[in-house]
PDB file of C-alpha atoms in Angstrom:
ATOM      1  CA  UNK A 234      94.104   9.588  34.698  1.00 91.00           C
ATOM      2  CA  UNK A 235      97.043  10.696  32.624  1.00 90.00           C
ATOM      3  CA  UNK A 236      96.640  14.164  34.139  1.00 92.00           C
ATOM      4  CA  UNK A 237      96.638  12.738  37.661  1.00 94.00           C
ATOM      5  CA  UNK A 238      99.714  10.610  37.017  1.00 94.00           C
ATOM      6  CA  UNK A 239     101.557  13.714  35.797  1.00 92.00           C
ATOM      7  CA  UNK A 240     100.139  16.083  38.430  1.00 92.00           C
ATOM      8  CA  UNK A 241     100.999  13.777  41.339  1.00 92.00           C
ATOM      9  CA  UNK A 242     104.379  12.882  39.787  1.00 91.00           C
ATOM     10  CA  UNK A 243     103.572   9.166  39.631  1.00 93.00           C
ATOM     11  CA  UNK A 244     106.149   8.137  37.048  1.00 92.00           C
ATOM     12  CA  UNK A 245     105.843   4.459  36.154  1.00 93.00           C
ATOM     13  CA  UNK A 246     102.280   4.194  37.499  1.00 95.00           C
ATOM     14  CA  UNK A 247     100.716   3.549  34.070  1.00 94.00           C
ATOM     15  CA  UNK A 248     103.030   0.602  33.453  1.00 95.00           C
ATOM     16  CA  UNK A 249     102.461  -0.678  36.981  1.00 94.00           C
ATOM     17  CA  UNK A 250      98.672  -0.556  36.530  1.00 95.00           C
ATOM     18  CA  UNK A 251      99.025  -2.553  33.299  1.00 94.00           C
ATOM     19  CA  UNK A 252     101.301  -5.119  34.935  1.00 93.00           C
ATOM     20  CA  UNK A 253      98.980  -5.597  37.906  1.00 93.00           C
ATOM     21  CA  UNK A 254      95.832  -5.837  35.779  1.00 92.00           C
ATOM     22  CA  UNK A 255      97.421  -8.402  33.470  1.00 90.00           C
ATOM     23  CA  UNK A 256      99.090 -10.271  36.325  1.00 88.00           C
ATOM     24  CA  UNK A 257     102.541 -10.071  34.752  1.00 85.00           C
ATOM     25  CA  UNK A 258     104.885 -11.563  37.331  1.00 84.00           C
ATOM     26  CA  UNK A 259     102.400 -10.942  40.142  1.00 87.00           C
ATOM     27  CA  UNK A 260      98.878 -11.945  41.118  1.00 86.00           C
ATOM     28  CA  UNK A 261      96.355 -10.310  38.821  1.00 86.00           C
ATOM     29  CA  UNK A 262      94.383  -7.456  40.440  1.00 90.00           C
ATOM     30  CA  UNK A 263      90.775  -6.497  39.862  1.00 90.00           C
ATOM     31  CA  UNK A 264      89.882  -3.057  38.551  1.00 93.00           C
ATOM     32  CA  UNK A 265      88.410  -2.170  41.962  1.00 94.00           C
ATOM     33  CA  UNK A 266      91.641  -3.175  43.689  1.00 94.00           C
ATOM     34  CA  UNK A 267      93.623  -1.119  41.178  1.00 96.00           C
ATOM     35  CA  UNK A 268      91.393   1.916  41.769  1.00 96.00           C
ATOM     36  CA  UNK A 269      91.897   1.602  45.538  1.00 96.00           C
ATOM     37  CA  UNK A 270      95.671   1.187  45.113  1.00 96.00           C
ATOM     38  CA  UNK A 271      95.812   4.200  42.784  1.00 97.00           C
ATOM     39  CA  UNK A 272      93.746   6.335  45.166  1.00 98.00           C
ATOM     40  CA  UNK A 273      95.890   5.348  48.143  1.00 98.00           C
ATOM     41  CA  UNK A 274      98.950   6.394  46.159  1.00 97.00           C
ATOM     42  CA  UNK A 275      97.275   9.758  45.409  1.00 97.00           C
ATOM     43  CA  UNK A 276      96.710  10.183  49.152  1.00 98.00           C
ATOM     44  CA  UNK A 277     100.306   9.197  49.943  1.00 96.00           C
ATOM     45  CA  UNK A 278     101.616  11.714  47.369  1.00 96.00           C
ATOM     46  CA  UNK A 279      99.313  14.487  48.630  1.00 96.00           C
ATOM     47  CA  UNK A 280     100.550  13.901  52.183  1.00 97.00           C
ATOM     48  CA  UNK A 281     104.158  13.853  51.021  1.00 95.00           C
ATOM     49  CA  UNK A 282     103.663  17.078  49.034  1.00 95.00           C
ATOM     50  CA  UNK A 283     102.331  18.659  52.245  1.00 95.00           C
ATOM     51  CA  UNK A 284     105.502  17.593  54.071  1.00 96.00           C
ATOM     52  CA  UNK A 285     103.892  14.714  55.960  1.00 95.00           C
ATOM     53  CA  UNK A 286     105.704  11.390  56.300  1.00 94.00           C
ATOM     54  CA  UNK A 287     102.895   8.909  56.974  1.00 93.00           C
ATOM     55  CA  UNK A 288     103.422   6.139  59.493  1.00 93.00           C
ATOM     56  CA  UNK A 289     103.119   2.542  58.358  1.00 94.00           C
ATOM     57  CA  UNK A 290      99.455   1.746  57.734  1.00 94.00           C
ATOM     58  CA  UNK A 291      98.394   5.386  58.090  1.00 96.00           C
ATOM     59  CA  UNK A 292      97.624   5.889  54.388  1.00 97.00           C
ATOM     60  CA  UNK A 293      95.504   2.722  54.254  1.00 96.00           C
ATOM     61  CA  UNK A 294      93.597   3.749  57.366  1.00 96.00           C
ATOM     62  CA  UNK A 295      93.028   7.335  56.222  1.00 97.00           C
ATOM     63  CA  UNK A 296      91.851   6.124  52.810  1.00 97.00           C
ATOM     64  CA  UNK A 297      89.408   3.735  54.512  1.00 96.00           C
ATOM     65  CA  UNK A 298      88.147   6.526  56.768  1.00 96.00           C
ATOM     66  CA  UNK A 299      87.624   8.829  53.776  1.00 96.00           C
ATOM     67  CA  UNK A 300      85.915   6.311  51.495  1.00 95.00           C
ATOM     68  CA  UNK A 301      84.438   3.310  53.311  1.00 93.00           C
ATOM     69  CA  UNK A 302      80.651   3.325  53.638  1.00 88.00           C
ATOM     70  CA  UNK A 303      80.909   1.603  57.049  1.00 88.00           C
ATOM     71  CA  UNK A 304      82.742   4.593  58.574  1.00 89.00           C
ATOM     72  CA  UNK A 305      80.741   6.979  60.751  1.00 91.00           C
ATOM     73  CA  UNK A 306      80.494  10.617  59.717  1.00 91.00           C
ATOM     74  CA  UNK A 307      82.342  11.571  62.907  1.00 94.00           C
ATOM     75  CA  UNK A 308      85.317   9.340  62.074  1.00 95.00           C
ATOM     76  CA  UNK A 309      85.335  10.652  58.492  1.00 95.00           C
ATOM     77  CA  UNK A 310      85.280  14.264  59.733  1.00 96.00           C
ATOM     78  CA  UNK A 311      88.178  13.599  62.139  1.00 96.00           C
ATOM     79  CA  UNK A 312      90.217  12.076  59.298  1.00 96.00           C
ATOM     80  CA  UNK A 313      89.483  15.056  57.042  1.00 97.00           C
ATOM     81  CA  UNK A 314      90.406  17.557  59.774  1.00 97.00           C
ATOM     82  CA  UNK A 315      93.622  15.692  60.522  1.00 96.00           C
ATOM     83  CA  UNK A 316      94.658  15.889  56.867  1.00 97.00           C
ATOM     84  CA  UNK A 317      93.549  19.521  56.573  1.00 97.00           C
ATOM     85  CA  UNK A 318      95.627  20.433  59.642  1.00 96.00           C
ATOM     86  CA  UNK A 319      98.614  19.040  57.705  1.00 96.00           C
ATOM     87  CA  UNK A 320      97.727  21.330  54.756  1.00 96.00           C
ATOM     88  CA  UNK A 321      96.308  18.568  52.554  1.00 96.00           C
ATOM     89  CA  UNK A 322      93.488  19.849  50.315  1.00 96.00           C
ATOM     90  CA  UNK A 323      91.075  17.008  51.065  1.00 96.00           C
ATOM     91  CA  UNK A 324      88.274  18.248  48.797  1.00 96.00           C
ATOM     92  CA  UNK A 325      90.592  18.426  45.802  1.00 96.00           C
ATOM     93  CA  UNK A 326      92.164  15.087  46.686  1.00 96.00           C
ATOM     94  CA  UNK A 327      88.868  13.212  47.000  1.00 96.00           C
ATOM     95  CA  UNK A 328      87.657  14.735  43.711  1.00 96.00           C
ATOM     96  CA  UNK A 329      90.769  13.213  42.137  1.00 97.00           C
ATOM     97  CA  UNK A 330      89.971   9.715  43.444  1.00 97.00           C
ATOM     98  CA  UNK A 331      89.180   7.422  40.515  1.00 97.00           C
ATOM     99  CA  UNK A 332      86.626   4.645  40.044  1.00 96.00           C
ATOM    100  CA  UNK A 333      87.234   1.173  38.690  1.00 94.00           C
ATOM    101  CA  UNK A 334      85.501   2.311  35.478  1.00 94.00           C
ATOM    102  CA  UNK A 335      88.065   5.106  35.079  1.00 96.00           C
ATOM    103  CA  UNK A 336      90.882   2.570  35.487  1.00 95.00           C
ATOM    104  CA  UNK A 337      89.265   0.315  32.870  1.00 94.00           C
ATOM    105  CA  UNK A 338      88.787   3.167  30.406  1.00 95.00           C
ATOM    106  CA  UNK A 339      92.346   4.375  30.917  1.00 96.00           C
ATOM    107  CA  UNK A 340      93.867   0.926  30.423  1.00 95.00           C
ATOM    108  CA  UNK A 341      91.723  -0.141  27.470  1.00 93.00           C
ATOM    109  CA  UNK A 342      91.228   3.135  25.579  1.00 94.00           C
ATOM    110  CA  UNK A 343      94.375   5.115  26.335  1.00 92.00           C
ATOM    111  CA  UNK A 344      96.909   2.356  27.003  1.00 93.00           C
ATOM    112  CA  UNK A 345      95.351  -0.126  24.520  1.00 92.00           C
ATOM    113  CA  UNK A 346      95.593  -2.996  27.006  1.00 91.00           C
ATOM    114  CA  UNK A 347      93.238  -5.959  26.963  1.00 87.00           C
ATOM    115  CA  UNK A 348      92.977  -8.902  29.278  1.00 79.00           C
ATOM    116  CA  UNK A 349      93.912 -12.274  27.841  1.00 69.00           C
ATOM    117  CA  UNK A 350      91.007 -14.680  27.657  1.00 62.00           C
ATOM    118  CA  UNK A 351      90.783 -16.813  30.749  1.00 59.00           C
ATOM    119  CA  UNK A 352      90.368 -20.544  30.728  1.00 61.00           C
ATOM    120  CA  UNK A 353      87.358 -22.010  32.563  1.00 65.00           C
ATOM    121  CA  UNK A 354      89.449 -23.334  35.476  1.00 65.00           C
ATOM    122  CA  UNK A 355      90.866 -19.860  36.137  1.00 67.00           C
ATOM    123  CA  UNK A 356      87.330 -18.444  36.067  1.00 76.00           C
ATOM    124  CA  UNK A 357      86.104 -21.002  38.627  1.00 82.00           C
ATOM    125  CA  UNK A 358      89.105 -20.268  40.851  1.00 80.00           C
ATOM    126  CA  UNK A 359      88.542 -16.513  40.568  1.00 80.00           C
ATOM    127  CA  UNK A 360      84.822 -16.845  41.330  1.00 85.00           C
ATOM    128  CA  UNK A 361      85.610 -19.119  44.279  1.00 85.00           C
ATOM    129  CA  UNK A 362      87.961 -16.440  45.615  1.00 85.00           C
ATOM    130  CA  UNK A 363      85.232 -13.806  45.173  1.00 87.00           C
ATOM    131  CA  UNK A 364      82.795 -15.917  47.210  1.00 90.00           C
ATOM    132  CA  UNK A 365      85.442 -16.478  49.902  1.00 88.00           C
ATOM    133  CA  UNK A 366      86.090 -12.720  50.141  1.00 89.00           C
ATOM    134  CA  UNK A 367      82.370 -11.967  50.374  1.00 91.00           C
ATOM    135  CA  UNK A 368      81.960 -14.607  53.093  1.00 91.00           C
ATOM    136  CA  UNK A 369      84.843 -13.052  55.055  1.00 90.00           C
ATOM    137  CA  UNK A 370      83.385  -9.570  54.541  1.00 91.00           C
ATOM    138  CA  UNK A 371      79.977 -10.729  55.797  1.00 94.00           C
ATOM    139  CA  UNK A 372      81.634 -12.230  58.887  1.00 91.00           C
ATOM    140  CA  UNK A 373      83.571  -9.003  59.529  1.00 91.00           C
ATOM    141  CA  UNK A 374      80.493  -6.789  59.106  1.00 94.00           C
ATOM    142  CA  UNK A 375      78.425  -9.072  61.340  1.00 94.00           C
ATOM    143  CA  UNK A 376      81.145  -9.087  64.005  1.00 93.00           C
ATOM    144  CA  UNK A 377      81.477  -5.296  63.907  1.00 94.00           C
ATOM    145  CA  UNK A 378      77.693  -4.823  64.070  1.00 94.00           C
ATOM    146  CA  UNK A 379      77.273  -7.206  67.006  1.00 94.00           C
ATOM    147  CA  UNK A 380      80.206  -5.624  68.863  1.00 93.00           C
ATOM    148  CA  UNK A 381      78.641  -2.189  68.374  1.00 93.00           C
ATOM    149  CA  UNK A 382      75.225  -3.373  69.548  1.00 94.00           C
ATOM    150  CA  UNK A 383      76.770  -5.056  72.586  1.00 93.00           C
ATOM    151  CA  UNK A 384      79.005  -2.069  73.413  1.00 92.00           C
ATOM    152  CA  UNK A 385      76.032   0.312  73.278  1.00 93.00           C
ATOM    153  CA  UNK A 386      74.014  -2.138  75.403  1.00 92.00           C
ATOM    154  CA  UNK A 387      71.325  -2.689  72.786  1.00 94.00           C
ATOM    155  CA  UNK A 388      71.904  -6.431  73.093  1.00 95.00           C
ATOM    156  CA  UNK A 389      73.528  -8.601  75.722  1.00 95.00           C
ATOM    157  CA  UNK A 390      76.386 -10.694  74.332  1.00 94.00           C
ATOM    158  CA  UNK A 391      79.581 -12.115  75.801  1.00 93.00           C
ATOM    159  CA  UNK A 392      82.656 -13.093  73.820  1.00 93.00           C
ATOM    160  CA  UNK A 393      81.619 -14.540  70.470  1.00 92.00           C
ATOM    161  CA  UNK A 394      82.814 -15.808  67.121  1.00 93.00           C
ATOM    162  CA  UNK A 395      80.917 -15.384  63.855  1.00 93.00           C
ATOM    163  CA  UNK A 396      80.844 -18.262  61.373  1.00 92.00           C
ATOM    164  CA  UNK A 397      79.558 -17.846  57.832  1.00 92.00           C
ATOM    165  CA  UNK A 398      78.809 -21.124  56.085  1.00 91.00           C
ATOM    166  CA  UNK A 399      77.542 -20.956  52.507  1.00 92.00           C
ATOM    167  CA  UNK A 400      75.950 -24.204  51.374  1.00 93.00           C
ATOM    168  CA  UNK A 401      74.312 -25.260  48.126  1.00 94.00           C
ATOM    169  CA  UNK A 402      71.591 -27.889  47.801  1.00 94.00           C
ATOM    170  CA  UNK A 403      70.914 -29.469  44.415  1.00 93.00           C
ATOM    171  CA  UNK A 404      67.127 -29.586  44.125  1.00 93.00           C
ATOM    172  CA  UNK A 405      67.332 -32.509  41.671  1.00 91.00           C
ATOM    173  CA  UNK A 406      69.024 -34.951  44.059  1.00 92.00           C
ATOM    174  CA  UNK A 407      68.934 -33.080  47.412  1.00 91.00           C
ATOM    175  CA  UNK A 408      72.728 -33.355  47.808  1.00 92.00           C
ATOM    176  CA  UNK A 409      74.180 -30.505  49.865  1.00 93.00           C
ATOM    177  CA  UNK A 410      77.694 -29.125  49.438  1.00 93.00           C
ATOM    178  CA  UNK A 411      79.745 -26.281  50.766  1.00 91.00           C
ATOM    179  CA  UNK A 412      80.409 -23.842  47.924  1.00 90.00           C
ATOM    180  CA  UNK A 413      84.130 -24.652  47.958  1.00 86.00           C
ATOM    181  CA  UNK A 414      83.434 -28.414  47.750  1.00 88.00           C
ATOM    182  CA  UNK A 415      80.950 -27.905  44.924  1.00 89.00           C
ATOM    183  CA  UNK A 416      83.411 -25.821  42.912  1.00 87.00           C
ATOM    184  CA  UNK A 417      86.352 -28.139  43.647  1.00 85.00           C
ATOM    185  CA  UNK A 418      84.445 -31.200  42.439  1.00 86.00           C
ATOM    186  CA  UNK A 419      83.171 -29.331  39.367  1.00 86.00           C
ATOM    187  CA  UNK A 420      79.492 -29.410  40.290  1.00 89.00           C
ATOM    188  CA  UNK A 421      76.948 -31.876  41.574  1.00 90.00           C
ATOM    189  CA  UNK A 422      77.410 -35.566  40.837  1.00 85.00           C
ATOM    190  CA  UNK A 423      73.719 -36.350  40.379  1.00 83.00           C
ATOM    191  CA  UNK A 424      72.380 -37.787  37.113  1.00 67.00           C
ATOM    192  CA  UNK A 425      70.577 -34.547  36.187  1.00 62.00           C
ATOM    193  CA  UNK A 426      73.684 -32.330  36.393  1.00 54.00           C
TER     194      UNK A 426
END
């Protein structure tokens, strides 16, 4: 990672990764988020080095097209060809993309950074946020899949809205809660909890 920071002239990136991972003055970021942010910056720098001034949102979209598993091979190929026509070495660039493990190793082994221990309330809040994001992702994937099936006339479907409701039932007392309610109240209120 140190090589990439130097090669892509990303002065201050190491400190910024530390700050974001530790949440110093900003919301703390996950290692996966940091890897995506780092990789998008690599893409932005590669485009800039090739003389391309990306439009707003273009880097995020190109990164998604290059890396997201939900993207068709045709869309990915078009994104690659677009970058290649601008003289961006896409093969070299994508080889330089880092994983969340690489970010972790860089921060902990080379920058000697460690996360402060989290209190239980922060952990519950973080896990609640993870569940919320997964619920939203499931809704988005379901919507996209249904739209595709409808557009290709594999199913018949008018305008629609997807709702994802995650509920938990305590098998000791049969009480049912939404996940957010369960986490907010600190668990089930039955005698066996």
